[in-house]
CSV table of C-alpha atoms in Angstrom, one decimal:
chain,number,residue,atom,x,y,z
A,21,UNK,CA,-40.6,50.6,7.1
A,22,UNK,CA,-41.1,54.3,8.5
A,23,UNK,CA,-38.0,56.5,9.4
A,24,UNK,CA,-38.4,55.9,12.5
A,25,UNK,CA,-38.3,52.1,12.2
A,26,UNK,CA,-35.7,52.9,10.5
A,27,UNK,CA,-33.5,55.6,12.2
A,28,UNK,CA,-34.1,52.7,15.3
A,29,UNK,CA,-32.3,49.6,13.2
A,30,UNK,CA,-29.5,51.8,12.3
A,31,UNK,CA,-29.2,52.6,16.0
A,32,UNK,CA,-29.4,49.6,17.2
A,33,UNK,CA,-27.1,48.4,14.5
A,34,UNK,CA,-24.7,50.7,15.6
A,35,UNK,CA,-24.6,49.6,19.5
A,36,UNK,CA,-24.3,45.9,18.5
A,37,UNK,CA,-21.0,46.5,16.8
A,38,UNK,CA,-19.8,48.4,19.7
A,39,UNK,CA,-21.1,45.9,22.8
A,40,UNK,CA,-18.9,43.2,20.1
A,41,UNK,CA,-16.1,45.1,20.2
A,42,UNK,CA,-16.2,45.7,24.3
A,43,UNK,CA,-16.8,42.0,24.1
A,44,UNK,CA,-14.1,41.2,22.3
A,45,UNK,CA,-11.9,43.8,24.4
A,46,UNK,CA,-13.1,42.3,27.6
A,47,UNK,CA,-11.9,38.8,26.0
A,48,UNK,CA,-8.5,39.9,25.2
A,49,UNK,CA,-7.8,41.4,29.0
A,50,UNK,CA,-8.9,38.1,30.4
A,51,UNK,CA,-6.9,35.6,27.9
A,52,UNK,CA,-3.7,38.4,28.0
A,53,UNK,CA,-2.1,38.8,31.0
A,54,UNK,CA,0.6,41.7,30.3
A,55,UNK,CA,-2.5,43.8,28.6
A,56,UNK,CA,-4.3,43.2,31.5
A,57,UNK,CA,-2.0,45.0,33.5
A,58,UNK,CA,-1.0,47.7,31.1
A,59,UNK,CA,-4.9,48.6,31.0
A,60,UNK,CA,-5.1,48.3,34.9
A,61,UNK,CA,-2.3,51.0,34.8
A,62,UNK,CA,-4.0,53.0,32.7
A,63,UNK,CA,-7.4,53.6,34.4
A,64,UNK,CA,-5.5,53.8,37.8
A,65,UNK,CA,-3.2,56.6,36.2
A,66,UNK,CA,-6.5,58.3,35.0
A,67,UNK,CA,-8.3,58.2,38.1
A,68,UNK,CA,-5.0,59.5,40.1
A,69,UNK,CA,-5.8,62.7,37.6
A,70,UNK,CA,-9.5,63.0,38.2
A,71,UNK,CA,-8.6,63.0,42.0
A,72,UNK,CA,-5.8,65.9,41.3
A,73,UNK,CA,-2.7,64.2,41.6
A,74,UNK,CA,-0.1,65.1,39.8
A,75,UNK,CA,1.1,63.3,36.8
A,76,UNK,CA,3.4,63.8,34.3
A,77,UNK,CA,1.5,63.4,30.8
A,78,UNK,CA,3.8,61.8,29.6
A,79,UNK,CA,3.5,58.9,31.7
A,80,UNK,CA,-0.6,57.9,29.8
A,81,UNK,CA,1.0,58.6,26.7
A,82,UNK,CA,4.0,55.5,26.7
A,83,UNK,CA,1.2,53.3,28.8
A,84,UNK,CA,-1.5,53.9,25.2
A,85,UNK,CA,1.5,52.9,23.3
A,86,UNK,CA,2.3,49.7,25.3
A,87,UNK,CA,-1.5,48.7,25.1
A,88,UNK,CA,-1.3,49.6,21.0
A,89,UNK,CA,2.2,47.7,20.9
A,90,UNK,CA,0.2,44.4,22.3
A,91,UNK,CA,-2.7,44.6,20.4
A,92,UNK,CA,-0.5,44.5,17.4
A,93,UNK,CA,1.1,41.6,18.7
A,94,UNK,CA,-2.3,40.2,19.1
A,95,UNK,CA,-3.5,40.7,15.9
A,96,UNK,CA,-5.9,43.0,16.6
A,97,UNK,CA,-6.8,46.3,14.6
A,98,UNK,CA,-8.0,49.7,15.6
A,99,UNK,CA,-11.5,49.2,13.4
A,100,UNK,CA,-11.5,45.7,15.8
A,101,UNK,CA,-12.1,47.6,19.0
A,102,UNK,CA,-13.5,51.1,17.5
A,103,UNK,CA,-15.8,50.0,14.6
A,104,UNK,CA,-15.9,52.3,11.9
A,105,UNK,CA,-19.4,54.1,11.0
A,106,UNK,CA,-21.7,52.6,8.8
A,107,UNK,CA,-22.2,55.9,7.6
A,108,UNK,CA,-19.9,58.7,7.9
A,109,UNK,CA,-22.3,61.4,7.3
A,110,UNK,CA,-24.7,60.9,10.2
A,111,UNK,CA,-22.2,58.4,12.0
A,112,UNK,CA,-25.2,56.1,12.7
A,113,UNK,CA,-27.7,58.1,14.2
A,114,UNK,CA,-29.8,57.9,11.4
A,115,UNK,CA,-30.3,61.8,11.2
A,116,UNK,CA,-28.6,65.1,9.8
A,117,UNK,CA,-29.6,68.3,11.1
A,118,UNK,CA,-32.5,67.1,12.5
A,119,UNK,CA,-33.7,65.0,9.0
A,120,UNK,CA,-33.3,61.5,8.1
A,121,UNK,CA,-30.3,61.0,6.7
A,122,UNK,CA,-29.8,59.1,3.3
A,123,UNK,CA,-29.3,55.7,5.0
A,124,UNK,CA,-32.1,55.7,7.0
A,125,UNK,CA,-34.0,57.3,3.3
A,126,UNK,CA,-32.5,54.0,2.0
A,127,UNK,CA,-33.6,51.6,4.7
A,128,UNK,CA,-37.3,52.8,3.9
A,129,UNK,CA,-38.1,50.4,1.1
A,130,UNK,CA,-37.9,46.5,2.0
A,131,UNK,CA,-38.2,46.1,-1.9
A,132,UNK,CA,-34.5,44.9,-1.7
A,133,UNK,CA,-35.0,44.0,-6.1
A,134,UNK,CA,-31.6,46.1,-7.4
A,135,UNK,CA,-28.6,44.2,-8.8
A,136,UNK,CA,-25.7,44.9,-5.6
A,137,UNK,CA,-23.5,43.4,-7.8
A,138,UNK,CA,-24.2,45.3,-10.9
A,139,UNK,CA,-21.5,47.7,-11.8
A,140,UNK,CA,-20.6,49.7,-15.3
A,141,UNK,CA,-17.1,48.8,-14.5
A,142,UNK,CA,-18.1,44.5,-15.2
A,143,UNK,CA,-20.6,45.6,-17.8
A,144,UNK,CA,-20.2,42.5,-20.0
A,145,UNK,CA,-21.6,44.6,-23.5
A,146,UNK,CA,-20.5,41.5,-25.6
A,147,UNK,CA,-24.0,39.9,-24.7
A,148,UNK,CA,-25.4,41.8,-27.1
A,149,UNK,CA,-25.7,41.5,-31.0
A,150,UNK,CA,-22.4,42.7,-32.3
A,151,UNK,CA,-24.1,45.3,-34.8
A,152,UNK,CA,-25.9,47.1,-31.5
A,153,UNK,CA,-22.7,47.2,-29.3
A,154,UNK,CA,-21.4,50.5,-30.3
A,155,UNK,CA,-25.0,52.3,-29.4
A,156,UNK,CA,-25.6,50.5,-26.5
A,157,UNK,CA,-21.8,51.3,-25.3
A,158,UNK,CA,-23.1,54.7,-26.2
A,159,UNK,CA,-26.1,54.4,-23.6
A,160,UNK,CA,-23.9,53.0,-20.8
A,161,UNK,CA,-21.5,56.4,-21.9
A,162,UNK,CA,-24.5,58.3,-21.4
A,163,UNK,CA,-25.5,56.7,-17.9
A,164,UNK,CA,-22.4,57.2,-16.5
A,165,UNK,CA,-22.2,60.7,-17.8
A,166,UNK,CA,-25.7,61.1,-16.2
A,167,UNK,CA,-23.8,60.0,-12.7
A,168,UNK,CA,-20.5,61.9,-12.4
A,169,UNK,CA,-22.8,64.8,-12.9
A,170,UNK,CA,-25.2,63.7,-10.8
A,171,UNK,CA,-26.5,65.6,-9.0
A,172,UNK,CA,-26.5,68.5,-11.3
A,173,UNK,CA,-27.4,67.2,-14.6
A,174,UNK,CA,-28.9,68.8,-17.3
A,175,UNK,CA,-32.0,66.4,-17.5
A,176,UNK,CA,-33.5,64.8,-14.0
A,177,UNK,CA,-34.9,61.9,-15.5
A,178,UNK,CA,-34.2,58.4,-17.6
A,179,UNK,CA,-36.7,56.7,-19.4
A,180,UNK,CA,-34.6,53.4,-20.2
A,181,UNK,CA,-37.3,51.3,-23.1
A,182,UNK,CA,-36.9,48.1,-24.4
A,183,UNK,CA,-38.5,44.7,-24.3
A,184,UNK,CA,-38.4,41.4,-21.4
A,185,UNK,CA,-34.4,40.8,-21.1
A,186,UNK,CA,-33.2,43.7,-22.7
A,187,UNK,CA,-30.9,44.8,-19.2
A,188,UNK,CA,-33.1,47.8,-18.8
A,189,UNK,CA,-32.6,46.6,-14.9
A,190,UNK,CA,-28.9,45.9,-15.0
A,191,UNK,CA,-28.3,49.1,-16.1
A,192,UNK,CA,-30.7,50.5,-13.5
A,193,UNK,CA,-29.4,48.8,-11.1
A,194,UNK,CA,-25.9,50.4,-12.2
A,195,UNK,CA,-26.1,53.7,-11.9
A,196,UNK,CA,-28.6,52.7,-8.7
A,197,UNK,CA,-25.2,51.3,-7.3
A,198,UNK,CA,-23.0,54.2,-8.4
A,199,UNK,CA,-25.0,56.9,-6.3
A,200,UNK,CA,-25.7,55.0,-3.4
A,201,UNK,CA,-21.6,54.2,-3.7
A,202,UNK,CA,-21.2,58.0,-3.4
A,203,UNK,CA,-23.2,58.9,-0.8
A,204,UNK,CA,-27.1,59.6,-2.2
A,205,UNK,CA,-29.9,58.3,-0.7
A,206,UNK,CA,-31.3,55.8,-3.8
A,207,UNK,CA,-34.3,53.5,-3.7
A,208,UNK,CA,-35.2,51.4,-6.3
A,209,UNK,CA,-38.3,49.0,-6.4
A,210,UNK,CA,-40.7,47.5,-8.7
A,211,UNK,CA,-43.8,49.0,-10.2
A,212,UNK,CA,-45.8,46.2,-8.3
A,213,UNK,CA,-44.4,47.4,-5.3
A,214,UNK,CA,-44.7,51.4,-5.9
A,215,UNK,CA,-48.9,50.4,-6.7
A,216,UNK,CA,-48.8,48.4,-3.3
A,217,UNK,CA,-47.1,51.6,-1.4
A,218,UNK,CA,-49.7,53.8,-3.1
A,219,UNK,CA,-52.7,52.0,-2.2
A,220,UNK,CA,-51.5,51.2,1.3
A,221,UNK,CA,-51.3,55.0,1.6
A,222,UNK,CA,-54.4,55.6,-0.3
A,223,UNK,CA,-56.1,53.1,2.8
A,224,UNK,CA,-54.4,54.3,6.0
A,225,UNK,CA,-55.6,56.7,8.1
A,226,UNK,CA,-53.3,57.6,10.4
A,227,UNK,CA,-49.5,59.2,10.9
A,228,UNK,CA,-48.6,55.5,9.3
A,229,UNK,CA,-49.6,56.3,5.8
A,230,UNK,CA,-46.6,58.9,5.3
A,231,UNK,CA,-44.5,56.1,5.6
A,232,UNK,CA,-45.4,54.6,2.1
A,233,UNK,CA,-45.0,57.8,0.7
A,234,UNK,CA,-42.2,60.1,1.9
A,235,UNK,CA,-39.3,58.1,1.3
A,236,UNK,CA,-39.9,58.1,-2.8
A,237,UNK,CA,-40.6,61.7,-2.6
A,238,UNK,CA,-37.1,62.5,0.0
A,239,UNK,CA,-34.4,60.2,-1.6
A,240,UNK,CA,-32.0,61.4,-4.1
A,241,UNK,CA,-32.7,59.0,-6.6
A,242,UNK,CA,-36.1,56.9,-6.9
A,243,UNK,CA,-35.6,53.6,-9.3
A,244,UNK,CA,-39.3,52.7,-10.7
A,245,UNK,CA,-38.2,49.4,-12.5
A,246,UNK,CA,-41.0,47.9,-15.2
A,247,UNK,CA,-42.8,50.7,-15.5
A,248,UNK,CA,-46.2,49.8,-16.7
A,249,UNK,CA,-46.8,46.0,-15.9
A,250,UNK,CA,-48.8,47.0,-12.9
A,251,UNK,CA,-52.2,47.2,-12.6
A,252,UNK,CA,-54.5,49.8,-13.2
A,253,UNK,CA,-56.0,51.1,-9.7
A,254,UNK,CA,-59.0,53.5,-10.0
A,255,UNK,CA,-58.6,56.5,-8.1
A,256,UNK,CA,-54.5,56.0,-7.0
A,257,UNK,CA,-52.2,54.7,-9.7
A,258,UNK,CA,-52.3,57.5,-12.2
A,259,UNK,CA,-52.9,60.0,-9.2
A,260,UNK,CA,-50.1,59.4,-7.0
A,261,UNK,CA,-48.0,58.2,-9.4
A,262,UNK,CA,-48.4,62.1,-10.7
A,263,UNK,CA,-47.7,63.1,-7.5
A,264,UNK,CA,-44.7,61.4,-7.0
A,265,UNK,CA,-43.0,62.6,-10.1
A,266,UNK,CA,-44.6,65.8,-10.1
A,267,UNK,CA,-43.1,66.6,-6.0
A,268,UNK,CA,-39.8,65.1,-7.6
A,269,UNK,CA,-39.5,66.9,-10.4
A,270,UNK,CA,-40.2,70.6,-8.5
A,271,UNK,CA,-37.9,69.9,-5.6
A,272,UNK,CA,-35.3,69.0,-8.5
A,273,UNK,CA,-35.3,65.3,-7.5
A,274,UNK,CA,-33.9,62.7,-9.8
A,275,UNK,CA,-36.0,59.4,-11.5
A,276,UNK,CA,-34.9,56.6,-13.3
A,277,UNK,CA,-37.7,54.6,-14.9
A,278,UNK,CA,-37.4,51.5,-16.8
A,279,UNK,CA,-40.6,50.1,-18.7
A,280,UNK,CA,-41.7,48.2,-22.0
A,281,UNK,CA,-43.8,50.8,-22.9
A,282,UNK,CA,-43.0,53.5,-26.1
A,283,UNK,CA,-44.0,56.6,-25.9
A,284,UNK,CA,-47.8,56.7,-27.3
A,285,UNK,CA,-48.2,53.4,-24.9
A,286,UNK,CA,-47.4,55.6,-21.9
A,287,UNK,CA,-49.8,58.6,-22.9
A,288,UNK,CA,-52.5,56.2,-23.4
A,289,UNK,CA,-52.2,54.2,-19.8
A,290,UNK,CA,-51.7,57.1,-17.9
A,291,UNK,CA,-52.6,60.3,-19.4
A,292,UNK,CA,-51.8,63.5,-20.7
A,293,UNK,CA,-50.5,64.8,-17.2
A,294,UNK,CA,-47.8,61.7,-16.4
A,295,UNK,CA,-46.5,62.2,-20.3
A,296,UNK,CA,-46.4,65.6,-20.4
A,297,UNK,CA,-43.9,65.7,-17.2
A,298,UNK,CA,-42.2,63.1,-18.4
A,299,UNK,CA,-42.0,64.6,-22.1
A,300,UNK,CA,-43.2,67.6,-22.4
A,301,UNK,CA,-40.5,69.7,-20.5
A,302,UNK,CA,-37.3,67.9,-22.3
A,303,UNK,CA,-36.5,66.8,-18.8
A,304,UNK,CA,-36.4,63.2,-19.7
A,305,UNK,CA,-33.4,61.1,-21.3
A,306,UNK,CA,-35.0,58.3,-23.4
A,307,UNK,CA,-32.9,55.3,-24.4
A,308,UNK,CA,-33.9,52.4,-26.2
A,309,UNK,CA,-32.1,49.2,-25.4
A,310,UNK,CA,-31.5,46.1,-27.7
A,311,UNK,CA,-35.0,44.1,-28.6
A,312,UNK,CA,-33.2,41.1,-28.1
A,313,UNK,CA,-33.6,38.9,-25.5
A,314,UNK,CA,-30.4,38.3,-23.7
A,315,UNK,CA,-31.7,35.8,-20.7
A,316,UNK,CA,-32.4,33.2,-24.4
């Protein structure tokens, strides 16, 4: 999805709830006789105004609090009739200042693979051997360290290594959660998915291609989950991939990587240039999760 595929849904999101609620509003006038009459009085009061009548102010104010006084009656809330944005900081228009705001950054990835439910709060650390509890409590110390601070940390990146069922994802998906909770623009998606935007965008040829693209570079916080189980593609993987965290990294962007891979296994798959941004600058966090299996 593009941003302006997406700037659309967020839009049109955003007049469905309020076509519900005059729905709904429309509903109540007909099944409620006394609000009926109290709106009636209303609008007629109103327009006696626009035609410059005379009307003593105070006369709209007891009518609103009739109308609210039935409503209660009825059951029905503010939020009900006035739904509350989506989001507050571009109150569903899908831009800020004239940029795509972080939702519509969000919406940009169809990936959809991040834990919503995964929280450090219902961290359940007991699933791990008992002698490696402390230092992986340690690591979830350090991830939630890494997000209160966010986004002004001292390192941008987190390498998060350990083998198949390790919760390298969980976690991932944790502090994913915990930004997006607080505002930031996050998208996390697989490494399958990250070589499928890159060669789509190494094959298109028009306006189209940004679309792959500019989102991972634009969000707050790009997840790359599994870091190294995709395939090798001549000419894009290692190239964009450089790109992408190379773009991140100068415009002070944050990354979160989780992969199988130790450190010599990533300089030999993609090169000196990947490992040395990753490594070479001591902008990395690296933590090693439990080797054992935890979905056994």
């Amino acid at each position: 999805m593009d941003y302006k595929k997406a700037i659309q849904k967020i839009t049109q999101q955003r007049r469905a709830k309020e076509a519900a609620a005059e729905v709904l509003y429309l509903e109540l006038l007909r099944s409620s006789p006394s609000l009926y009459e109290v709106e009636k009085a209303i609008r007629n009061t109103k327009m006696d105004i626009r035609k410059g009548k005379i009307v003593d102010s105070s006369v709209i104010s007891a009518l609103e609090e009739q109308r609210e006084k039935i409503l209660n009656e009825l059951g029905v809330t503010h939020e009900m009739l006035a739904p509350p944005y989506s989001c507050t900081l571009c109150k569903d228009t899908g831009l800020v200042g004239g940029k795509p705001c972080s939702c519509a950054i969000a919406l940009c990835t169809s990936d959809g693979m991040n834990n919503v439910n995964a929280n450090f709060e219902n961290a359940d650390l007991s699933v791990f051997p008992q002698n490696e509890q402390e230092r992986i409590s340690q690591i979830y110390s350090t991830c939630k360290i890494f997000c209160q601070k966010f986004p002004t940390t001292k390192r941008l990146n987190i390498m998060l290594v350990g083998k198949c069922g390790t919760g390298k994802t969980y976690l991932a998906s944790c502090i994913a959660n915990e930004l997006a909770k607080k505002g930031h623009s996050v998208i996390m998606l697989s490494s399958f998915a990250l070589s499928h935007r890159m060669l789509k965008y190494h094959t298109t040829f028009d306006s189209e291609r940004f679309s792959y693209i500019d989102p991972l570079l634009d969000c707050d916080l790009l997840v790359i989950d599994d870091l190294g189980s995709e395939n090798i593609l001549k000419n894009i993987t290692v190239e964009y991939l450089f790109h992408i965290i190379n773009e991140r990294m100068t415009a002070n962007k944050h990354t979160v990587f989780t992969t199988n891979l130790d450190n010599d296994l990533i300089l030999s798959r993609y090169g000196e240039r990947i490992y040395s941004r990753l490594f070479g600058t001591k902008q990395t966090i690296g933590l090693s999760l439990s080797d054992t299996d935890l979905r056994k």
